[in-house]
mmCIF file of C-alpha atoms in Angstrom:
data_model
loop_
_atom_site.group_PDB
_atom_site.id
_atom_site.type_symbol
_atom_site.label_atom_id
_atom_site.label_comp_id
_atom_site.label_asym_id
_atom_site.label_seq_id
_atom_site.Cartn_x
_atom_site.Cartn_y
_atom_site.Cartn_z
ATOM 1 C CA MET P 1 115.179 -13.348 -262.625
ATOM 2 C CA LYS P 2 113.683 -15.741 -260.456
ATOM 3 C CA GLY P 3 111.181 -15.614 -257.512
ATOM 4 C CA THR P 4 110.545 -17.792 -254.949
ATOM 5 C CA VAL P 5 108.180 -17.753 -251.781
ATOM 6 C CA GLN P 6 109.868 -17.662 -248.178
ATOM 7 C CA LYS P 7 108.930 -17.538 -244.653
ATOM 8 C CA LYS P 8 109.793 -14.914 -242.220
ATOM 9 C CA LYS P 9 109.217 -15.114 -238.529
ATOM 10 C CA MET P 10 108.673 -11.750 -236.693
ATOM 11 C CA ARG P 11 109.679 -11.150 -232.958
ATOM 12 C CA SER P 12 106.056 -11.182 -232.245
ATOM 13 C CA GLY P 13 105.916 -14.668 -233.268
ATOM 14 C CA LYS P 14 103.744 -14.379 -236.330
ATOM 15 C CA GLU P 15 105.080 -15.836 -239.527
ATOM 16 C CA TYR P 16 104.520 -14.230 -242.859
ATOM 17 C CA PHE P 17 105.566 -14.766 -246.713
ATOM 18 C CA THR P 18 108.156 -12.917 -248.432
ATOM 19 C CA ILE P 19 109.307 -13.238 -252.024
ATOM 20 C CA CYS P 20 113.162 -13.719 -252.772
ATOM 21 C CA LEU P 21 114.069 -12.209 -256.429
ATOM 22 C CA THR P 22 117.261 -13.734 -257.608
ATOM 23 C CA TYR P 23 119.045 -11.768 -260.355
ATOM 24 C CA GLN P 24 122.168 -11.109 -262.021
ATOM 25 C CA ASP P 25 123.823 -7.667 -261.247
ATOM 26 C CA PRO P 26 124.820 -6.317 -264.874
ATOM 27 C CA TYR P 27 127.695 -4.419 -263.201
ATOM 28 C CA THR P 28 129.393 -6.941 -261.470
ATOM 29 C CA ASN P 29 127.793 -10.157 -263.328
ATOM 30 C CA LYS P 30 127.538 -11.465 -259.589
ATOM 31 C CA ARG P 31 124.234 -13.135 -258.479
ATOM 32 C CA LYS P 32 122.237 -11.149 -256.048
ATOM 33 C CA GLN P 33 119.071 -11.178 -254.094
ATOM 34 C CA LYS P 34 116.142 -8.699 -253.228
ATOM 35 C CA VAL P 35 113.729 -9.749 -250.658
ATOM 36 C CA VAL P 36 110.309 -8.174 -250.635
ATOM 37 C CA SER P 37 107.631 -8.217 -247.913
ATOM 38 C CA THR P 38 103.848 -9.502 -249.057
ATOM 39 C CA GLY P 39 102.145 -8.702 -245.937
ATOM 40 C CA LEU P 40 100.555 -12.086 -246.087
ATOM 41 C CA GLU P 41 100.534 -14.489 -242.951
ATOM 42 C CA ILE P 42 101.504 -17.949 -243.194
ATOM 43 C CA LYS P 43 98.083 -19.770 -243.113
ATOM 44 C CA GLY P 44 96.304 -20.147 -246.108
ATOM 45 C CA ASN P 45 97.995 -17.512 -248.309
ATOM 46 C CA LYS P 46 100.783 -19.722 -250.007
ATOM 47 C CA ARG P 47 99.175 -19.523 -253.434
ATOM 48 C CA LYS P 48 98.299 -15.892 -252.904
ATOM 49 C CA ALA P 49 101.943 -15.426 -252.523
ATOM 50 C CA GLN P 50 102.948 -17.320 -255.641
ATOM 51 C CA ASN P 51 100.594 -15.638 -257.509
ATOM 52 C CA MET P 52 102.698 -12.126 -256.852
ATOM 53 C CA ILE P 53 105.753 -13.137 -258.333
ATOM 54 C CA PRO P 54 105.218 -12.530 -261.920
ATOM 55 C CA SER P 55 104.139 -8.744 -261.169
ATOM 56 C CA LEU P 56 107.307 -8.257 -258.727
ATOM 57 C CA ILE P 57 109.410 -9.868 -261.347
ATOM 58 C CA GLU P 58 108.021 -7.107 -263.480
ATOM 59 C CA LYS P 59 108.458 -4.385 -261.339
ATOM 60 C CA TYR P 60 112.137 -5.218 -260.523
ATOM 61 C CA GLU P 61 113.273 -6.310 -263.931
ATOM 62 C CA TYR P 62 115.518 -3.040 -264.208
ATOM 63 C CA LEU P 63 117.858 -4.524 -261.562
ATOM 64 C CA GLU P 64 118.974 -6.432 -264.374
ATOM 65 C CA ARG P 65 119.408 -3.988 -266.853
ATOM 66 C CA TYR P 66 122.724 -2.440 -267.760
ATOM 67 C CA LEU P 67 122.460 1.396 -267.688
ATOM 68 C CA PRO P 68 125.385 2.576 -269.795
ATOM 69 C CA THR P 69 126.423 6.605 -269.093
ATOM 70 C CA THR P 70 128.002 8.497 -271.574
ATOM 71 C CA LEU P 71 128.860 11.632 -269.387
ATOM 72 C CA ASP P 72 130.212 14.521 -271.184
ATOM 73 C CA HIS P 73 132.882 16.320 -269.515
ATOM 74 C CA ASP P 74 130.970 19.808 -270.018
ATOM 75 C CA ILE P 75 127.933 18.316 -268.287
ATOM 76 C CA SER P 76 125.846 21.152 -266.392
ATOM 77 C CA LEU P 77 125.108 20.901 -262.517
ATOM 78 C CA CYS P 78 121.688 20.361 -262.925
ATOM 79 C CA ASP P 79 122.086 17.702 -265.610
ATOM 80 C CA TYR P 80 124.387 15.720 -263.260
ATOM 81 C CA LEU P 81 122.297 16.133 -260.259
ATOM 82 C CA ASP P 82 119.893 14.369 -262.648
ATOM 83 C CA GLU P 83 122.148 11.340 -263.549
ATOM 84 C CA TRP P 84 123.073 11.039 -259.816
ATOM 85 C CA LEU P 85 119.691 10.923 -258.973
ATOM 86 C CA LYS P 86 118.826 8.384 -261.416
ATOM 87 C CA SER P 87 121.776 6.287 -260.125
ATOM 88 C CA LYS P 88 120.459 5.956 -256.958
ATOM 89 C CA CYS P 89 116.853 4.580 -257.710
ATOM 90 C CA ILE P 90 118.046 0.900 -257.427
ATOM 91 C CA SER P 91 120.148 1.217 -254.183
ATOM 92 C CA ILE P 92 118.078 3.215 -251.778
ATOM 93 C CA ARG P 93 114.525 2.825 -250.258
ATOM 94 C CA THR P 94 111.377 4.522 -252.072
ATOM 95 C CA SER P 95 110.973 6.973 -249.448
ATOM 96 C CA THR P 96 114.774 7.978 -249.429
ATOM 97 C CA TYR P 97 114.601 8.286 -253.282
ATOM 98 C CA GLU P 98 111.349 10.558 -253.222
ATOM 99 C CA SER P 99 113.212 12.721 -250.240
ATOM 100 C CA TYR P 100 116.176 13.182 -252.438
ATOM 101 C CA SER P 101 114.265 13.648 -255.965
ATOM 102 C CA TYR P 102 112.035 16.975 -254.063
ATOM 103 C CA ARG P 103 115.304 18.322 -252.715
ATOM 104 C CA VAL P 104 117.418 17.971 -256.029
ATOM 105 C CA ASN P 105 114.371 19.798 -257.826
ATOM 106 C CA SER P 106 114.536 22.657 -255.363
ATOM 107 C CA MET P 107 118.475 22.990 -255.871
ATOM 108 C CA LYS P 108 117.688 23.047 -259.507
ATOM 109 C CA LYS P 109 115.291 25.527 -259.563
ATOM 110 C CA TYR P 110 117.908 27.634 -258.157
ATOM 111 C CA PHE P 111 120.920 26.934 -260.284
ATOM 112 C CA LYS P 112 118.843 26.551 -263.572
ATOM 113 C CA LYS P 113 119.314 30.161 -264.685
ATOM 114 C CA GLU P 114 122.953 30.072 -264.727
ATOM 115 C CA ASN P 115 123.258 26.242 -264.897
ATOM 116 C CA PRO P 116 127.109 26.200 -264.604
ATOM 117 C CA ARG P 117 129.077 23.395 -265.973
ATOM 118 C CA LEU P 118 130.084 20.974 -263.201
ATOM 119 C CA VAL P 119 133.751 21.195 -263.481
ATOM 120 C CA ASP P 120 132.998 25.227 -262.930
ATOM 121 C CA VAL P 121 131.305 25.228 -259.731
ATOM 122 C CA THR P 122 133.198 26.793 -256.979
ATOM 123 C CA PRO P 123 133.042 27.086 -253.215
ATOM 124 C CA LYS P 124 131.758 30.580 -253.409
ATOM 125 C CA MET P 125 128.660 29.574 -255.518
ATOM 126 C CA LEU P 126 127.645 26.971 -253.203
ATOM 127 C CA LYS P 127 128.017 29.370 -250.179
ATOM 128 C CA THR P 128 125.840 32.035 -251.946
ATOM 129 C CA PHE P 129 123.284 29.086 -252.686
ATOM 130 C CA PHE P 130 123.255 28.036 -248.938
ATOM 131 C CA GLU P 131 123.063 31.605 -247.626
ATOM 132 C CA TYR P 132 120.260 32.051 -250.083
ATOM 133 C CA SER P 133 118.228 29.084 -249.031
ATOM 134 C CA LEU P 134 118.679 30.229 -245.555
ATOM 135 C CA SER P 135 117.087 33.676 -245.787
ATOM 136 C CA TYR P 136 114.557 32.823 -248.980
ATOM 137 C CA GLY P 137 114.765 28.968 -249.524
ATOM 138 C CA LYS P 138 110.867 28.353 -249.350
ATOM 139 C CA ILE P 139 107.560 29.923 -250.259
ATOM 140 C CA ASN P 140 104.813 30.461 -248.087
ATOM 141 C CA GLN P 141 101.733 28.602 -249.389
ATOM 142 C CA LYS P 142 99.264 31.120 -247.915
ATOM 143 C CA THR P 143 101.351 34.290 -248.560
ATOM 144 C CA HIS P 144 103.293 33.403 -251.971
ATOM 145 C CA LYS P 145 105.988 35.213 -250.190
ATOM 146 C CA ARG P 146 109.731 33.814 -249.895
ATOM 147 C CA GLU P 147 110.986 32.703 -246.242
ATOM 148 C CA PRO P 148 113.932 31.271 -244.555
ATOM 149 C CA LEU P 149 114.394 27.419 -245.153
ATOM 150 C CA SER P 150 115.480 25.550 -241.656
ATOM 151 C CA VAL P 151 119.058 24.942 -241.004
ATOM 152 C CA ARG P 152 118.616 21.138 -240.948
ATOM 153 C CA SER P 153 116.618 21.306 -244.614
ATOM 154 C CA VAL P 154 119.917 23.387 -245.795
ATOM 155 C CA ARG P 155 122.320 20.863 -244.286
ATOM 156 C CA SER P 156 120.288 18.287 -246.105
ATOM 157 C CA TYR P 157 120.878 20.155 -249.464
ATOM 158 C CA ARG P 158 124.658 20.011 -248.622
ATOM 159 C CA SER P 159 124.878 16.416 -247.809
ATOM 160 C CA ILE P 160 123.430 15.485 -251.180
ATOM 161 C CA LEU P 161 125.708 17.834 -252.924
ATOM 162 C CA PHE P 162 128.572 16.412 -250.909
ATOM 163 C CA ALA P 163 127.930 12.850 -252.255
ATOM 164 C CA MET P 164 127.023 13.912 -255.961
ATOM 165 C CA PHE P 165 130.552 15.859 -256.052
ATOM 166 C CA ASN P 166 132.145 12.638 -254.485
ATOM 167 C CA GLU P 167 130.292 10.690 -257.275
ATOM 168 C CA ALA P 168 131.577 13.094 -260.029
ATOM 169 C CA ILE P 169 135.194 12.540 -259.024
ATOM 170 C CA VAL P 170 134.579 8.811 -259.302
ATOM 171 C CA ASP P 171 133.414 9.528 -262.743
ATOM 172 C CA GLY P 172 136.332 11.284 -263.575
ATOM 173 C CA LEU P 173 134.483 14.812 -264.210
ATOM 174 C CA ILE P 174 136.223 16.662 -261.625
ATOM 175 C CA THR P 175 139.031 16.517 -259.537
ATOM 176 C CA TYR P 176 138.151 17.667 -256.086
ATOM 177 C CA ASN P 177 134.965 18.120 -254.079
ATOM 178 C CA PRO P 178 134.319 21.975 -253.935
ATOM 179 C CA ILE P 179 131.843 21.542 -251.110
ATOM 180 C CA ILE P 180 134.275 20.631 -248.686
ATOM 181 C CA SER P 181 135.217 23.881 -247.355
ATOM 182 C CA VAL P 182 131.700 25.142 -247.450
ATOM 183 C CA SER P 183 129.517 25.041 -244.057
ATOM 184 C CA VAL P 184 125.927 25.788 -243.343
ATOM 185 C CA HIS P 185 125.617 28.013 -240.353
ATOM 186 C CA GLY P 186 122.329 29.123 -238.870
ATOM 187 C CA LYS P 187 120.704 30.097 -235.675
ATOM 188 C CA LYS P 188 118.061 28.362 -233.943
ATOM 189 C CA ASN P 189 114.712 29.837 -233.804
ATOM 190 C CA LYS P 190 114.526 32.056 -230.656
ATOM 191 C CA ASP P 191 110.661 32.582 -230.667
ATOM 192 C CA TYR P 192 110.678 28.751 -229.118
ATOM 193 C CA ALA P 193 112.803 28.723 -226.094
ATOM 194 C CA GLU P 194 113.910 25.114 -224.845
ATOM 195 C CA GLU P 195 111.536 24.777 -222.193
ATOM 196 C CA TYR P 196 108.573 25.204 -224.774
ATOM 197 C CA LEU P 197 109.807 22.280 -227.242
ATOM 198 C CA PHE P 198 107.782 19.657 -225.045
ATOM 199 C CA LEU P 199 104.733 19.295 -222.892
ATOM 200 C CA THR P 200 105.223 19.457 -219.146
ATOM 201 C CA GLU P 201 103.391 16.660 -216.828
ATOM 202 C CA ASP P 202 100.931 19.296 -215.935
ATOM 203 C CA GLU P 203 100.108 20.007 -219.601
ATOM 204 C CA ILE P 204 99.654 16.422 -220.771
ATOM 205 C CA SER P 205 96.259 15.649 -219.204
ATOM 206 C CA SER P 206 94.980 18.954 -220.694
ATOM 207 C CA PHE P 207 96.308 18.192 -223.729
ATOM 208 C CA LEU P 208 94.947 14.771 -224.253
ATOM 209 C CA GLN P 209 91.521 15.893 -222.724
ATOM 210 C CA PHE P 210 91.527 18.637 -225.261
ATOM 211 C CA LEU P 211 92.194 16.159 -227.996
ATOM 212 C CA LYS P 212 89.417 13.745 -226.963
ATOM 213 C CA ILE P 213 86.862 16.544 -227.483
ATOM 214 C CA HIS P 214 88.071 18.194 -230.449
ATOM 215 C CA TYR P 215 90.366 15.705 -232.242
ATOM 216 C CA PRO P 216 89.102 12.365 -231.198
ATOM 217 C CA ARG P 217 91.118 10.678 -233.842
ATOM 218 C CA LEU P 218 94.303 12.095 -232.574
ATOM 219 C CA LEU P 219 93.812 11.039 -229.156
ATOM 220 C CA GLY P 220 95.655 7.343 -228.997
ATOM 221 C CA ILE P 221 98.046 8.704 -231.460
ATOM 222 C CA ALA P 222 99.388 11.257 -229.068
ATOM 223 C CA PHE P 223 99.359 8.928 -226.256
ATOM 224 C CA MET P 224 101.715 6.656 -228.120
ATOM 225 C CA GLY P 225 103.995 9.401 -228.753
ATOM 226 C CA ILE P 226 103.951 11.005 -225.219
ATOM 227 C CA TYR P 227 104.294 7.610 -223.210
ATOM 228 C CA TYR P 228 105.992 5.446 -225.581
ATOM 229 C CA GLY P 229 108.029 8.276 -227.462
ATOM 230 C CA LEU P 230 107.157 6.573 -230.849
ATOM 231 C CA ARG P 231 107.758 7.890 -234.499
ATOM 232 C CA ARG P 232 105.015 8.822 -236.525
ATOM 233 C CA SER P 233 105.898 6.052 -238.903
ATOM 234 C CA GLU P 234 105.980 3.488 -235.799
ATOM 235 C CA ILE P 235 102.764 4.927 -234.619
ATOM 236 C CA LEU P 236 100.709 4.430 -237.846
ATOM 237 C CA GLY P 237 102.564 1.077 -238.606
ATOM 238 C CA LEU P 238 101.295 -0.384 -235.383
ATOM 239 C CA LYS P 239 99.191 -3.769 -235.830
ATOM 240 C CA TRP P 240 97.341 -5.907 -233.399
ATOM 241 C CA SER P 241 99.504 -8.405 -234.088
ATOM 242 C CA ALA P 242 102.169 -6.495 -232.129
ATOM 243 C CA ILE P 243 100.280 -6.637 -228.953
ATOM 244 C CA ASP P 244 100.902 -9.367 -226.663
ATOM 245 C CA TRP P 245 97.977 -9.154 -224.393
ATOM 246 C CA GLU P 246 99.210 -12.052 -222.332
ATOM 247 C CA ASN P 247 102.621 -11.126 -221.801
ATOM 248 C CA GLU P 248 101.885 -7.321 -221.594
ATOM 249 C CA THR P 249 104.138 -6.327 -224.510
ATOM 250 C CA LEU P 250 104.165 -4.024 -227.417
ATOM 251 C CA THR P 251 106.698 -4.838 -230.299
ATOM 252 C CA ILE P 252 107.922 -2.216 -232.536
ATOM 253 C CA GLU P 253 108.928 -3.773 -236.182
ATOM 254 C CA HIS P 254 106.588 -2.251 -238.868
ATOM 255 C CA THR P 255 106.258 1.384 -240.268
ATOM 256 C CA VAL P 256 104.197 3.463 -242.508
ATOM 257 C CA VAL P 257 106.094 6.390 -244.163
ATOM 258 C CA ARG P 258 105.166 8.837 -246.878
ATOM 259 C CA VAL P 259 107.287 11.232 -249.050
ATOM 260 C CA LYS P 260 105.386 11.497 -252.441
ATOM 261 C CA THR P 261 103.885 8.043 -251.979
ATOM 262 C CA VAL P 262 103.133 5.846 -248.641
ATOM 263 C CA SER P 263 105.517 3.085 -248.002
ATOM 264 C CA ILE P 264 104.936 0.351 -246.064
ATOM 265 C CA LYS P 265 107.865 -1.632 -244.488
ATOM 266 C CA ASP P 266 108.366 -4.757 -242.015
ATOM 267 C CA ASP P 267 111.247 -2.706 -240.558
ATOM 268 C CA THR P 268 112.043 0.326 -238.565
ATOM 269 C CA LYS P 269 113.891 3.439 -239.366
ATOM 270 C CA THR P 270 117.128 2.019 -237.554
ATOM 271 C CA THR P 271 118.234 -1.472 -236.189
ATOM 272 C CA ALA P 272 117.606 -0.426 -232.661
ATOM 273 C CA GLY P 273 114.090 0.626 -233.761
ATOM 274 C CA SER P 274 112.917 -2.590 -233.603
ATOM 275 C CA ARG P 275 112.175 -3.357 -230.018
ATOM 276 C CA THR P 276 109.585 -4.772 -227.418
ATOM 277 C CA LEU P 277 108.356 -2.298 -224.904
ATOM 278 C CA ASN P 278 106.049 -3.076 -221.822
ATOM 279 C CA LEU P 279 102.311 -2.534 -222.100
ATOM 280 C CA PHE P 280 101.027 -0.634 -218.987
ATOM 281 C CA SER P 281 97.461 -0.210 -217.736
ATOM 282 C CA SER P 282 96.565 2.867 -219.525
ATOM 283 C CA ALA P 283 98.100 1.839 -222.541
ATOM 284 C CA LYS P 284 95.943 -1.486 -222.509
ATOM 285 C CA GLN P 285 92.769 0.668 -222.000
ATOM 286 C CA CYS P 286 93.749 3.022 -224.897
ATOM 287 C CA LEU P 287 94.258 -0.101 -227.139
ATOM 288 C CA ARG P 288 91.050 -1.604 -225.683
ATOM 289 C CA THR P 289 88.946 1.332 -226.682
ATOM 290 C CA ILE P 290 90.323 1.757 -229.977
ATOM 291 C CA LYS P 291 89.693 -2.317 -230.517
ATOM 292 C CA GLU P 292 86.071 -1.846 -229.801
ATOM 293 C CA GLU P 293 85.543 1.070 -232.016
ATOM 294 C CA GLN P 294 87.282 -0.595 -234.477
ATOM 295 C CA GLN P 295 85.185 -3.783 -234.355
ATOM 296 C CA SER P 296 81.980 -1.583 -234.344
ATOM 297 C CA ASN P 297 83.356 0.287 -237.514
ATOM 298 C CA ALA P 298 83.961 -3.134 -239.248
ATOM 299 C CA ALA P 299 80.659 -4.348 -238.245
ATOM 300 C CA PHE P 300 79.183 -1.171 -239.725
ATOM 301 C CA PHE P 301 80.924 -1.154 -242.947
ATOM 302 C CA GLY P 302 80.925 -4.972 -243.630
ATOM 303 C CA ASN P 303 82.439 -6.057 -246.959
ATOM 304 C CA CYS P 304 83.519 -2.352 -247.304
ATOM 305 C CA TYR P 305 85.855 -2.679 -244.258
ATOM 306 C CA GLN P 306 89.492 -2.498 -245.521
ATOM 307 C CA ASN P 307 91.694 -3.280 -242.766
ATOM 308 C CA LYS P 308 92.824 -6.838 -243.530
ATOM 309 C CA GLU P 309 96.358 -6.303 -242.480
ATOM 310 C CA GLY P 310 94.822 -5.380 -238.700
ATOM 311 C CA TYR P 311 96.627 -1.650 -238.287
ATOM 312 C CA ILE P 312 95.721 -0.121 -235.092
ATOM 313 C CA PHE P 313 95.314 3.658 -236.246
ATOM 314 C CA THR P 314 92.939 3.929 -239.224
ATOM 315 C CA TRP P 315 89.985 5.680 -240.727
ATOM 316 C CA GLU P 316 86.673 4.240 -239.945
ATOM 317 C CA ASP P 317 86.496 2.236 -242.888
ATOM 318 C CA GLY P 318 89.673 0.455 -242.298
ATOM 319 C CA HIS P 319 92.007 2.296 -244.553
ATOM 320 C CA LEU P 320 95.349 3.763 -243.582
ATOM 321 C CA TYR P 321 95.940 7.335 -243.000
ATOM 322 C CA ASN P 322 98.392 9.563 -245.080
ATOM 323 C CA PRO P 323 101.091 10.134 -242.437
ATOM 324 C CA ASN P 324 101.330 13.737 -243.591
ATOM 325 C CA TYR P 325 97.414 14.242 -242.999
ATOM 326 C CA ILE P 326 98.233 13.160 -239.362
ATOM 327 C CA SER P 327 101.350 15.530 -239.056
ATOM 328 C CA ARG P 328 99.052 18.613 -240.488
ATOM 329 C CA LYS P 329 95.998 17.765 -238.280
ATOM 330 C CA PHE P 330 98.317 17.313 -234.959
ATOM 331 C CA LYS P 331 99.921 20.889 -235.936
ATOM 332 C CA GLN P 332 96.527 22.401 -236.049
ATOM 333 C CA ALA P 333 95.269 20.761 -232.847
ATOM 334 C CA ALA P 334 98.561 21.895 -230.993
ATOM 335 C CA SER P 335 98.139 25.525 -232.566
ATOM 336 C CA ASP P 336 94.454 25.407 -231.296
ATOM 337 C CA PHE P 337 95.324 24.164 -227.686
ATOM 338 C CA GLY P 338 97.927 27.125 -227.847
ATOM 339 C CA ARG P 339 101.240 25.525 -228.319
ATOM 340 C CA PRO P 340 101.722 25.822 -231.866
ATOM 341 C CA GLU P 341 105.362 25.029 -231.344
ATOM 342 C CA ILE P 342 104.854 21.126 -230.301
ATOM 343 C CA THR P 343 104.512 18.875 -233.462
ATOM 344 C CA LEU P 344 103.786 15.273 -233.702
ATOM 345 C CA HIS P 345 107.844 14.404 -233.582
ATOM 346 C CA LYS P 346 108.104 16.503 -230.336
ATOM 347 C CA LEU P 347 106.095 14.192 -228.292
ATOM 348 C CA ARG P 348 109.318 12.103 -228.472
ATOM 349 C CA HIS P 349 110.778 14.971 -226.520
ATOM 350 C CA THR P 350 107.922 15.079 -224.205
ATOM 351 C CA CYS P 351 108.375 11.246 -223.688
ATOM 352 C CA CYS P 352 112.214 11.668 -223.072
ATOM 353 C CA SER P 353 111.753 14.432 -220.660
ATOM 354 C CA LEU P 354 109.161 12.563 -218.505
ATOM 355 C CA LEU P 355 111.323 9.424 -218.128
ATOM 356 C CA ILE P 356 114.455 11.662 -217.316
ATOM 357 C CA ASN P 357 112.395 13.463 -214.797
ATOM 358 C CA LYS P 358 111.628 9.639 -213.223
ATOM 359 C CA GLY P 359 115.515 9.112 -213.030
ATOM 360 C CA TRP P 360 115.563 6.267 -215.936
ATOM 361 C CA PRO P 361 119.249 5.264 -216.977
ATOM 362 C CA ILE P 362 120.259 6.648 -220.253
ATOM 363 C CA LYS P 363 120.679 3.007 -222.072
ATOM 364 C CA GLN P 364 117.101 2.345 -220.729
ATOM 365 C CA LEU P 365 115.896 5.681 -222.375
ATOM 366 C CA GLN P 366 118.009 4.529 -225.375
ATOM 367 C CA TYR P 367 116.150 1.421 -225.593
ATOM 368 C CA TRP P 368 112.855 2.854 -225.231
ATOM 369 C CA LEU P 369 113.355 5.621 -227.718
ATOM 370 C CA GLY P 370 114.762 3.319 -230.413
ATOM 371 C CA HIS P 371 118.103 5.011 -230.790
ATOM 372 C CA ASP P 372 120.814 3.189 -232.496
ATOM 373 C CA ASP P 373 123.604 5.338 -230.881
ATOM 374 C CA VAL P 374 123.379 6.326 -227.281
ATOM 375 C CA GLN P 375 125.072 9.311 -227.904
ATOM 376 C CA THR P 376 121.862 10.532 -229.895
ATOM 377 C CA THR P 377 120.033 10.164 -226.902
ATOM 378 C CA LEU P 378 122.417 12.194 -224.991
ATOM 379 C CA ASN P 379 122.815 15.048 -227.577
ATOM 380 C CA ILE P 380 119.382 15.322 -228.712
ATOM 381 C CA TYR P 381 117.129 14.994 -225.957
ATOM 382 C CA ALA P 382 119.252 15.517 -222.772
ATOM 383 C CA HIS P 383 119.390 19.235 -223.147
ATOM 384 C CA TYR P 384 115.641 19.689 -223.040
ATOM 385 C CA ASN P 385 115.761 19.001 -219.259
ATOM 386 C CA ARG P 386 118.255 21.173 -218.074
ATOM 387 C CA LYS P 387 116.109 22.636 -215.318
ATOM 388 C CA LEU P 388 116.712 19.560 -213.265
ATOM 389 C CA LEU P 389 120.133 20.857 -212.803
ATOM 390 C CA ASN P 390 118.453 23.420 -210.486
ATOM 391 C CA GLN P 391 116.092 21.380 -208.426
ATOM 392 C CA SER P 392 118.503 20.167 -205.931
ATOM 393 C CA THR P 393 118.907 23.330 -203.712
ATOM 394 C CA ASN P 394 117.495 21.339 -200.535
ATOM 395 C CA ASP P 395 120.381 19.139 -201.013
ATOM 396 C CA LEU P 396 122.846 21.710 -201.073
ATOM 397 C CA GLU P 397 121.163 23.301 -198.119
ATOM 398 C CA ASP P 398 121.545 20.309 -195.920
ATOM 399 C CA ILE P 399 125.014 19.349 -197.219
ATOM 400 C CA SER P 400 126.369 23.135 -196.470
ATOM 401 C CA ALA P 401 124.846 23.528 -193.276
ATOM 402 C CA GLY P 402 127.790 23.039 -191.085
ATOM 403 C CA THR P 403 129.593 25.743 -192.600
ATOM 404 C CA LEU P 404 127.231 28.559 -191.684
ATOM 405 C CA GLN P 405 129.010 29.420 -188.870
ATOM 406 C CA LEU P 406 132.039 30.315 -190.876
ATOM 407 C CA PHE P 407 130.421 33.384 -192.110
ATOM 408 C CA LYS P 408 129.226 34.928 -188.695
#
């Protein structure tokens, strides 16, 4: 394996070093490349980037190892789940792998008692598992009692099992995928009617004022969620280098995510997630206030200040927030405000509803929210503002005025 230092220019105009690792795939004997971000800007950092090569070669040397598999046709479901997960560590992102790992371990807890052979798994077994998960799939951390798992989470189980059984067919262990005929059905939570899934225009100012007083570190984060519709990873991944004060733009191209570990990426969740948005007056004021606070903190902490990468949302000493901490803190804040059903991600819904109310075209809305597919924008968000259908009564009053005489 060899490593070379290369340059990458971002949309913001900034240039960073990346390291390109070239290796031979043990399965195909073809040469492949893996590009790793260093997070180092071009000026004055070439030697630092070069010094990173040996450690990265050591970290990714497993890419050149052939991992022979001698799978027994009598392998159990739980053991094959482990083998399937192991095979994915090379081809998927760390955060995705950790998410898969968490779900695989949860499924194994259910199946480990009987632990049927892979070839003996039936659609009925899988249906029973999904029904159990929808009723008792998680444990309440406070009461330690079993509670229903969300339909979305159970469907993620089905997706993993579907891929795993397909892999087993390729490995010659089974002849058909038993999950094909099994669906996951579930009702939406009726406690939260759709009109409560986002903040109204009247509530936004009160909510932000509440945060300023009681949860000040969430104020800027909530602002970016409400008015820019940014995902958590996009908010926490914002850097000062993404702000173009002269042209009044904000560029989304870097994310910070966490499943088990914090992962920093020079890309976004989707291709369309990389986008440049207008920087309006209140946003500029919000960011300037945060910058002034950061400068004050940097002066106070001196050499102990840690924000060399220039992130916008950090602790006072400059180190990054844990994404899960921000979500938990926001949930607490929303509950204290009296809207416990509002999560940080639902601020994207709030943004969408605001812009629909202002008459934004759907394609413009798709770009602003960073959706790859316009259908996602239509399907997931448009129904949150069905009240608009009933707000044109005065128009109908005028249009139908000429027909009044027909009913006298």
